[in-house]
Short mmCIF file of C-alpha atoms and ligand atoms in Angstrom, two decimals:
data_model
loop_
_atom_site.label_atom_id
_atom_site.label_comp_id
_atom_site.label_asym_id
_atom_site.label_seq_id
_atom_site.Cartn_x
_atom_site.Cartn_y
_atom_site.Cartn_z
CA MET A 1 -12.19 8.88 -29.17
CA ALA A 2 -13.80 5.70 -27.86
CA THR A 3 -13.65 2.81 -30.34
CA ASP A 4 -14.35 -0.91 -30.09
CA GLU A 5 -10.62 -1.44 -29.50
CA ASN A 6 -10.11 0.99 -26.65
CA ARG A 7 -13.48 0.81 -24.91
CA TYR A 8 -14.12 -1.60 -22.03
CA GLN A 9 -17.19 -2.35 -19.96
CA VAL A 10 -15.06 -2.26 -16.84
CA VAL A 11 -11.69 -0.56 -16.34
CA ILE A 12 -9.94 -1.33 -13.06
CA ILE A 13 -7.22 1.01 -11.84
CA GLY A 14 -4.76 -0.87 -9.63
CA SER A 15 -3.55 -4.46 -9.43
CA GLY A 16 -3.38 -5.28 -5.72
CA PRO A 17 -5.78 -7.71 -4.00
CA ALA A 18 -8.72 -5.30 -4.49
CA GLY A 19 -8.11 -4.70 -8.20
CA LEU A 20 -7.36 -8.31 -9.06
CA THR A 21 -10.37 -9.62 -7.14
CA ALA A 22 -12.57 -7.09 -8.95
CA ALA A 23 -10.98 -8.39 -12.18
CA LEU A 24 -11.64 -12.02 -11.25
CA TYR A 25 -15.32 -11.36 -10.56
CA THR A 26 -15.97 -9.08 -13.55
CA SER A 27 -14.16 -11.43 -15.93
CA ARG A 28 -16.21 -14.36 -14.65
CA ALA A 29 -19.29 -12.20 -15.28
CA MET A 30 -18.11 -11.98 -18.94
CA LEU A 31 -17.41 -8.24 -18.72
CA SER A 32 -13.84 -8.54 -20.15
CA PRO A 33 -12.24 -6.07 -17.74
CA LEU A 34 -9.02 -4.16 -18.28
CA VAL A 35 -6.67 -3.80 -15.31
CA ILE A 36 -4.25 -0.89 -15.37
CA ASP A 37 -1.32 -1.98 -13.19
CA GLY A 38 -0.33 1.41 -11.77
CA ILE A 39 2.95 2.47 -10.17
CA GLU A 40 3.32 -0.62 -7.97
CA PRO A 41 2.07 -3.63 -9.97
CA GLY A 42 0.66 -6.13 -7.48
CA GLY A 43 0.39 -3.46 -4.79
CA GLN A 44 1.79 -3.47 -1.30
CA LEU A 45 1.91 -7.25 -0.91
CA MET A 46 4.74 -7.26 -3.45
CA ILE A 47 6.94 -5.77 -0.74
CA THR A 48 5.76 -8.10 2.04
CA THR A 49 7.33 -11.38 3.06
CA ASP A 50 5.20 -13.98 4.77
CA VAL A 51 1.47 -13.46 4.65
CA ASP A 52 0.08 -15.59 7.44
CA ASN A 53 -3.39 -14.11 7.63
CA TYR A 54 -4.77 -14.67 4.15
CA PRO A 55 -7.29 -17.51 4.49
CA GLY A 56 -6.62 -20.68 2.54
CA PHE A 57 -2.87 -20.85 3.09
CA PRO A 58 -2.36 -22.73 6.36
CA GLU A 59 1.43 -22.56 6.05
CA GLY A 60 1.39 -18.89 4.98
CA ILE A 61 2.39 -17.60 1.57
CA LEU A 62 4.86 -15.01 0.28
CA GLY A 63 3.22 -11.71 -0.73
CA PRO A 64 4.54 -11.72 -4.34
CA GLU A 65 3.49 -15.36 -4.76
CA LEU A 66 -0.04 -14.60 -3.57
CA MET A 67 -0.29 -11.70 -6.02
CA ASP A 68 1.02 -13.84 -8.86
CA LYS A 69 -1.69 -16.41 -8.12
CA MET A 70 -4.39 -13.72 -8.02
CA ARG A 71 -3.23 -12.29 -11.35
CA LYS A 72 -3.16 -15.71 -13.04
CA GLN A 73 -6.62 -16.50 -11.66
CA ALA A 74 -8.06 -13.25 -13.07
CA GLU A 75 -6.30 -13.78 -16.41
CA ARG A 76 -7.70 -17.30 -16.65
CA PHE A 77 -11.16 -15.79 -17.17
CA GLY A 78 -10.09 -13.21 -19.75
CA THR A 79 -8.84 -10.23 -17.73
CA LYS A 80 -6.52 -8.02 -19.76
CA THR A 81 -3.74 -6.14 -17.98
CA LEU A 82 -1.87 -3.04 -19.04
CA ASN A 83 1.44 -2.05 -17.49
CA ASP A 84 0.83 1.69 -17.40
CA VAL A 85 0.04 4.52 -15.00
CA VAL A 86 -3.09 6.69 -15.13
CA GLU A 87 -2.26 10.35 -15.67
CA GLU A 88 -5.70 11.90 -16.11
CA LEU A 89 -9.33 10.85 -15.68
CA ASP A 90 -12.39 12.43 -17.22
CA LEU A 91 -15.34 11.48 -15.03
CA SER A 92 -17.62 14.22 -16.42
CA LYS A 93 -19.27 11.92 -18.99
CA ARG A 94 -19.48 8.25 -19.92
CA PRO A 95 -17.69 6.32 -21.14
CA PHE A 96 -15.08 7.61 -18.71
CA LYS A 97 -11.81 8.58 -20.37
CA ILE A 98 -8.62 7.24 -18.80
CA SER A 99 -5.43 8.83 -20.10
CA MET A 100 -2.09 7.07 -19.62
CA GLY A 101 1.47 7.48 -20.82
CA ASN A 102 0.80 5.12 -23.74
CA GLY A 103 -2.59 6.49 -24.79
CA ASP A 104 -6.24 6.60 -23.74
CA VAL A 105 -8.81 3.94 -22.94
CA TYR A 106 -12.52 4.33 -22.13
CA GLY A 107 -14.58 2.56 -19.50
CA ASP A 108 -18.36 2.24 -19.21
CA THR A 109 -17.65 1.72 -15.53
CA LEU A 110 -14.55 2.37 -13.49
CA ILE A 111 -13.26 0.58 -10.41
CA ILE A 112 -10.66 2.53 -8.46
CA ALA A 113 -8.38 0.12 -6.62
CA SER A 114 -5.26 2.28 -6.58
CA GLY A 115 -4.28 1.43 -3.00
CA ALA A 116 -1.97 3.38 -0.75
CA SER A 117 1.78 4.10 -0.54
CA ALA A 118 4.28 4.38 2.28
CA ASN A 119 4.70 7.69 4.12
CA TRP A 120 8.12 9.27 4.67
CA LEU A 121 9.45 11.46 7.46
CA GLY A 122 9.93 14.39 5.09
CA LEU A 123 13.57 15.13 5.96
CA GLU A 124 15.98 16.39 3.32
CA SER A 125 18.60 13.90 4.53
CA GLU A 126 16.05 11.09 4.18
CA GLU A 127 15.41 12.06 0.57
CA LYS A 128 19.15 12.24 -0.21
CA LEU A 129 19.88 8.87 1.39
CA LYS A 130 16.97 6.88 -0.06
CA GLY A 131 18.47 3.73 -1.54
CA ARG A 132 21.70 4.50 0.31
CA GLY A 133 20.64 3.09 3.64
CA VAL A 134 17.17 4.66 3.90
CA SER A 135 14.27 2.43 2.90
CA ALA A 136 10.55 1.86 3.45
CA CYS A 137 10.76 -1.80 2.52
CA ALA A 138 12.64 -4.32 4.65
CA THR A 139 11.69 -7.12 2.27
CA CYS A 140 13.35 -5.31 -0.61
CA ASP A 141 16.45 -4.02 1.17
CA GLY A 142 16.92 -6.04 4.36
CA PHE A 143 19.40 -8.35 2.68
CA PHE A 144 21.91 -5.48 2.37
CA PHE A 145 22.13 -5.15 6.13
CA GLN A 146 23.74 -8.46 7.07
CA ASP A 147 25.31 -8.10 10.51
CA LYS A 148 24.60 -4.34 10.54
CA GLU A 149 22.73 -2.15 13.01
CA VAL A 150 19.53 -0.54 11.81
CA VAL A 151 16.61 1.50 13.09
CA VAL A 152 12.94 1.17 12.27
CA VAL A 153 10.81 4.28 12.75
CA GLY A 154 7.18 3.78 13.79
CA GLY A 155 5.03 2.00 16.35
CA GLY A 156 2.39 0.22 14.25
CA ASP A 157 2.12 -3.32 12.89
CA SER A 158 4.26 -2.39 9.89
CA ALA A 159 7.12 -1.23 12.12
CA MET A 160 6.93 -4.45 14.19
CA GLU A 161 6.81 -6.57 11.06
CA GLU A 162 9.75 -4.75 9.44
CA ALA A 163 11.81 -4.97 12.64
CA THR A 164 11.16 -8.68 13.10
CA PHE A 165 12.01 -9.38 9.48
CA LEU A 166 15.21 -7.32 9.70
CA THR A 167 16.50 -9.43 12.58
CA LYS A 168 17.07 -12.19 10.01
CA PHE A 169 19.94 -10.05 8.70
CA ALA A 170 20.87 -7.27 11.09
CA ARG A 171 22.85 -7.68 14.29
CA ARG A 172 20.61 -5.23 16.14
CA VAL A 173 17.35 -3.48 15.31
CA THR A 174 16.16 -0.46 17.25
CA ILE A 175 12.55 0.66 16.98
CA ILE A 176 12.23 4.41 17.42
CA HIS A 177 8.72 5.42 18.40
CA ARG A 178 7.39 8.89 19.15
CA ARG A 179 5.28 7.74 22.11
CA ASP A 180 5.75 5.33 25.01
CA GLN A 181 3.01 2.99 23.79
CA LEU A 182 2.86 1.03 20.59
CA ARG A 183 -0.05 1.23 18.18
CA ALA A 184 0.67 -2.29 16.92
CA SER A 185 -1.62 -5.23 17.72
CA LYS A 186 -0.80 -7.20 20.89
CA ILE A 187 0.48 -10.25 19.02
CA MET A 188 2.87 -8.20 16.84
CA GLN A 189 4.06 -6.22 19.89
CA GLU A 190 4.81 -9.41 21.78
CA LYS A 191 6.80 -10.83 18.90
CA SER A 192 9.10 -7.80 18.75
CA VAL A 193 9.39 -7.27 22.50
CA LYS A 194 10.43 -10.93 22.94
CA ASN A 195 12.98 -10.78 20.12
CA PRO A 196 16.44 -10.42 21.74
CA LYS A 197 17.78 -8.57 18.70
CA ILE A 198 15.17 -5.79 18.97
CA ASP A 199 15.34 -2.85 21.36
CA PHE A 200 13.21 0.28 21.68
CA MET A 201 13.81 4.00 21.91
CA TRP A 202 10.61 5.49 23.34
CA ASP A 203 9.24 9.03 23.12
CA SER A 204 11.74 9.73 20.39
CA VAL A 205 11.73 11.17 16.88
CA VAL A 206 14.38 11.15 14.17
CA ASP A 207 15.32 14.78 13.52
CA GLU A 208 18.04 13.99 10.99
CA ILE A 209 19.54 11.05 9.20
CA LEU A 210 23.31 11.33 9.30
CA GLY A 211 25.75 10.51 6.53
CA VAL A 212 24.72 12.78 3.63
CA GLU A 213 28.33 13.91 3.12
CA LYS A 214 29.44 10.25 2.90
CA ASN A 215 26.49 9.31 0.67
CA GLU A 216 25.49 6.52 3.06
CA VAL A 217 23.67 6.31 6.35
CA THR A 218 26.05 6.62 9.30
CA GLY A 219 23.52 7.26 12.04
CA VAL A 220 20.47 9.15 13.26
CA ARG A 221 19.95 12.33 15.29
CA VAL A 222 17.24 11.51 17.78
CA ARG A 223 15.23 13.94 19.89
CA ASN A 224 13.46 12.82 23.04
CA VAL A 225 10.09 14.57 22.84
CA LYS A 226 9.64 14.52 26.63
CA THR A 227 13.05 15.78 27.75
CA GLY A 228 14.05 17.65 24.58
CA GLU A 229 17.44 15.92 24.67
CA ILE A 230 19.07 15.53 21.24
CA LYS A 231 21.62 12.79 20.67
CA ASP A 232 23.40 11.21 17.70
CA PHE A 233 23.56 7.41 17.42
CA PRO A 234 25.58 5.39 14.91
CA TYR A 235 23.49 3.14 12.63
CA ASP A 236 23.91 1.63 9.16
CA GLY A 237 20.32 1.81 7.97
CA VAL A 238 16.97 3.50 8.55
CA PHE A 239 13.65 1.81 7.75
CA VAL A 240 10.66 4.13 7.79
CA ALA A 241 7.34 2.43 8.69
CA ILE A 242 4.98 5.27 9.62
CA GLY A 243 1.81 4.47 7.73
CA HIS A 244 0.44 5.15 4.29
CA THR A 245 -1.29 7.67 2.05
CA PRO A 246 -4.01 6.63 -0.41
CA ASN A 247 -3.07 6.87 -4.10
CA THR A 248 -6.06 8.99 -5.02
CA GLN A 249 -4.43 12.16 -6.37
CA VAL A 250 -5.80 11.42 -9.84
CA VAL A 251 -9.43 11.61 -8.61
CA LYS A 252 -8.91 14.59 -6.30
CA GLY A 253 -11.71 17.10 -6.86
CA LYS A 254 -13.57 14.54 -9.00
CA LEU A 255 -14.82 12.14 -6.35
CA GLU A 256 -15.85 12.84 -2.77
CA MET A 257 -13.09 11.93 -0.32
CA ASP A 258 -12.30 12.40 3.35
CA THR A 259 -9.73 14.86 4.68
CA ASN A 260 -6.96 12.23 4.38
CA GLY A 261 -7.72 11.56 0.72
CA TYR A 262 -9.57 8.24 1.13
CA ILE A 263 -12.44 7.96 -1.39
CA THR A 264 -15.85 8.09 0.24
CA THR A 265 -18.17 5.20 -0.61
CA GLN A 266 -21.84 4.77 0.29
CA SER A 267 -22.40 2.41 3.19
CA HIS A 268 -22.76 -1.28 2.28
CA SER A 269 -21.56 -0.56 -1.24
CA THR A 270 -18.55 0.63 -3.21
CA LYS A 271 -20.50 3.38 -4.99
CA THR A 272 -18.69 6.71 -5.09
CA SER A 273 -20.14 10.18 -5.65
CA VAL A 274 -20.09 9.58 -9.44
CA PRO A 275 -22.52 6.94 -10.79
CA GLY A 276 -20.60 4.18 -12.55
CA VAL A 277 -17.41 4.76 -10.55
CA PHE A 278 -16.69 2.34 -7.72
CA ALA A 279 -13.87 2.33 -5.19
CA CYS A 280 -12.37 -0.53 -3.19
CA GLY A 281 -9.33 -1.56 -1.19
CA ASP A 282 -6.95 0.82 0.56
CA ALA A 283 -7.96 3.74 -1.69
CA GLN A 284 -11.27 3.87 0.22
CA ASP A 285 -10.49 2.02 3.45
CA SER A 286 -8.39 3.81 6.04
CA TYR A 287 -9.39 1.45 8.82
CA TYR A 288 -9.08 -2.28 8.05
CA ARG A 289 -6.40 -2.11 5.33
CA GLN A 290 -5.89 -5.87 5.09
CA ALA A 291 -5.31 -7.93 1.95
CA VAL A 292 -8.42 -9.95 2.70
CA THR A 293 -10.64 -6.90 3.26
CA ALA A 294 -9.23 -5.30 0.10
CA ALA A 295 -10.08 -8.47 -1.82
CA GLY A 296 -13.55 -8.44 -0.22
CA THR A 297 -14.29 -4.87 -1.28
CA GLY A 298 -12.84 -5.67 -4.74
CA CYS A 299 -15.49 -8.37 -5.02
CA MET A 300 -18.16 -5.88 -3.90
CA ALA A 301 -17.02 -3.33 -6.51
CA ALA A 302 -17.24 -5.98 -9.23
CA ILE A 303 -20.77 -6.93 -8.21
CA ASP A 304 -21.76 -3.25 -7.98
CA ALA A 305 -20.34 -2.54 -11.47
CA GLU A 306 -22.09 -5.58 -12.91
CA LYS A 307 -25.45 -4.54 -11.37
CA PHE A 308 -24.96 -0.98 -12.63
CA LEU A 309 -24.41 -2.18 -16.20
CA GLU A 310 -27.32 -4.63 -15.95
CA GLU A 311 -29.73 -1.98 -14.70
CA GLU A 312 -28.61 0.39 -17.43
CA GLU A 313 -29.18 -2.27 -20.04
CA ALA A 314 -32.64 -2.98 -18.64
CA GLU A 315 -33.50 0.73 -18.89
CA ASP A 316 -32.45 0.96 -22.56
P1 NAP B 401 -0.25 2.75 11.42
O1 NAP B 401 -0.99 1.69 12.15
O2 NAP B 401 -0.94 3.99 11.02
O3 NAP B 401 1.00 3.13 12.33
C1 NAP B 401 1.87 4.17 11.97
C2 NAP B 401 2.88 4.36 13.08
O4 NAP B 401 3.81 5.37 12.67
C3 NAP B 401 2.24 4.84 14.37
O5 NAP B 401 2.84 4.20 15.47
C4 NAP B 401 2.52 6.34 14.36
O6 NAP B 401 2.71 6.88 15.64
C5 NAP B 401 3.84 6.42 13.62
N1 NAP B 401 4.00 7.68 12.88
C6 NAP B 401 3.15 8.24 12.00
N2 NAP B 401 3.66 9.37 11.47
C7 NAP B 401 4.86 9.54 12.06
C8 NAP B 401 5.88 10.53 11.95
N3 NAP B 401 5.76 11.55 11.09
N4 NAP B 401 6.99 10.38 12.70
C9 NAP B 401 7.13 9.33 13.54
N5 NAP B 401 6.21 8.35 13.69
C10 NAP B 401 5.09 8.46 12.97
O7 NAP B 401 0.42 2.17 10.08
P2 NAP B 401 0.98 0.72 9.77
O8 NAP B 401 1.84 0.21 10.84
O9 NAP B 401 1.55 0.88 8.41
O10 NAP B 401 -0.30 -0.20 9.68
C11 NAP B 401 -1.39 0.14 8.82
C12 NAP B 401 -2.48 -0.93 8.85
O11 NAP B 401 -1.99 -2.13 8.28
C13 NAP B 401 -2.93 -1.28 10.25
O12 NAP B 401 -4.30 -1.52 10.21
C14 NAP B 401 -2.20 -2.55 10.56
O13 NAP B 401 -2.88 -3.38 11.48
C15 NAP B 401 -2.10 -3.20 9.19
N6 NAP B 401 -0.91 -4.08 9.11
C16 NAP B 401 -1.07 -5.40 9.48
C17 NAP B 401 -0.01 -6.26 9.42
C18 NAP B 401 -0.21 -7.71 9.80
O14 NAP B 401 -1.19 -8.00 10.44
N7 NAP B 401 0.67 -8.61 9.41
C19 NAP B 401 1.25 -5.81 9.02
C20 NAP B 401 1.41 -4.48 8.67
C21 NAP B 401 0.29 -3.61 8.73
P3 NAP B 401 1.47 7.02 16.67
O15 NAP B 401 1.22 5.63 17.16
O16 NAP B 401 1.99 7.93 17.70
O17 NAP B 401 0.34 7.58 15.89
#
């Protein structure tokens, strides 16, 4: 049951740039928000190294450091944070009920800023060798591959970024991409193409990660999608960088979303299909997906929630 202790004017689900910016704005509007951290406190920037494209940091800043600053800034104005994961949401009536492992809280408004998580290839060998040479985070695991040979799967900015970062440790990094053209931005492409430690395997997919019987990655089985040729190559590590899926399972069937699971918001706002529920950041943006755009939509969600509460108060 909602009480003075467990009821908040604004509950924010997620603590990446979107969630913490929403917290900063709503706390400065004296709405005493609660941020529920979620599975990855701090979001995807916690597993990023140098962030060179967040305005205000001319020398760049480390992802975890940026998130630490955002959290402290939100807390300075009275944001409360809870290190828990949402298990169930009741959006059928207000205040909205948010059930977590450690109990329930209630929100007069709700801001969904639950972000997105890395995709995997879906191979059984990949699952078995996760943490044993298979990773989706070069920042977290690159250090273990000093002077080793590794592959990065994918052709987007993430794959280029992971590969470039891995060259700090690995002797050789091979990017395996399923087409003969990269999706990555020109500047990121150039950086990897120019790097003498990086080479490319085009038109190729990883059919199997080898080494299950040894409990460590020993190589990859690669299939050329044009010729059909299958070949095994020795490698010490596999980094998967093939995009992301929004963390919106908890609102599935409760909020309108697109076919990929991104929450639909009304244009020029963060309003969802349920009045009083707002969505921001990667949970609703499948296109820009930048820290700065996430922060921007977090600010929008905060303003939308504040207006919603104000209008409601005016009606009463
Ligand atoms: P992405 O742009 O969606 O690229 C995913 C890549 O993985 C694509 O090349 C795709 O191939 C490949 N792929 C997808 N599923 C696959 C599968 N099952 N098997 C093999 N390959 C597969 O994702 P992202 O690289 O994570 O980037 C996401 C967003 O974040 C982008 O907007 C990007 O600009 C941004 N980002 C920016 C930076 C930066 O500026 N510093 C860094 C990282 C990410 P196809 O090309 O054939 O579809």
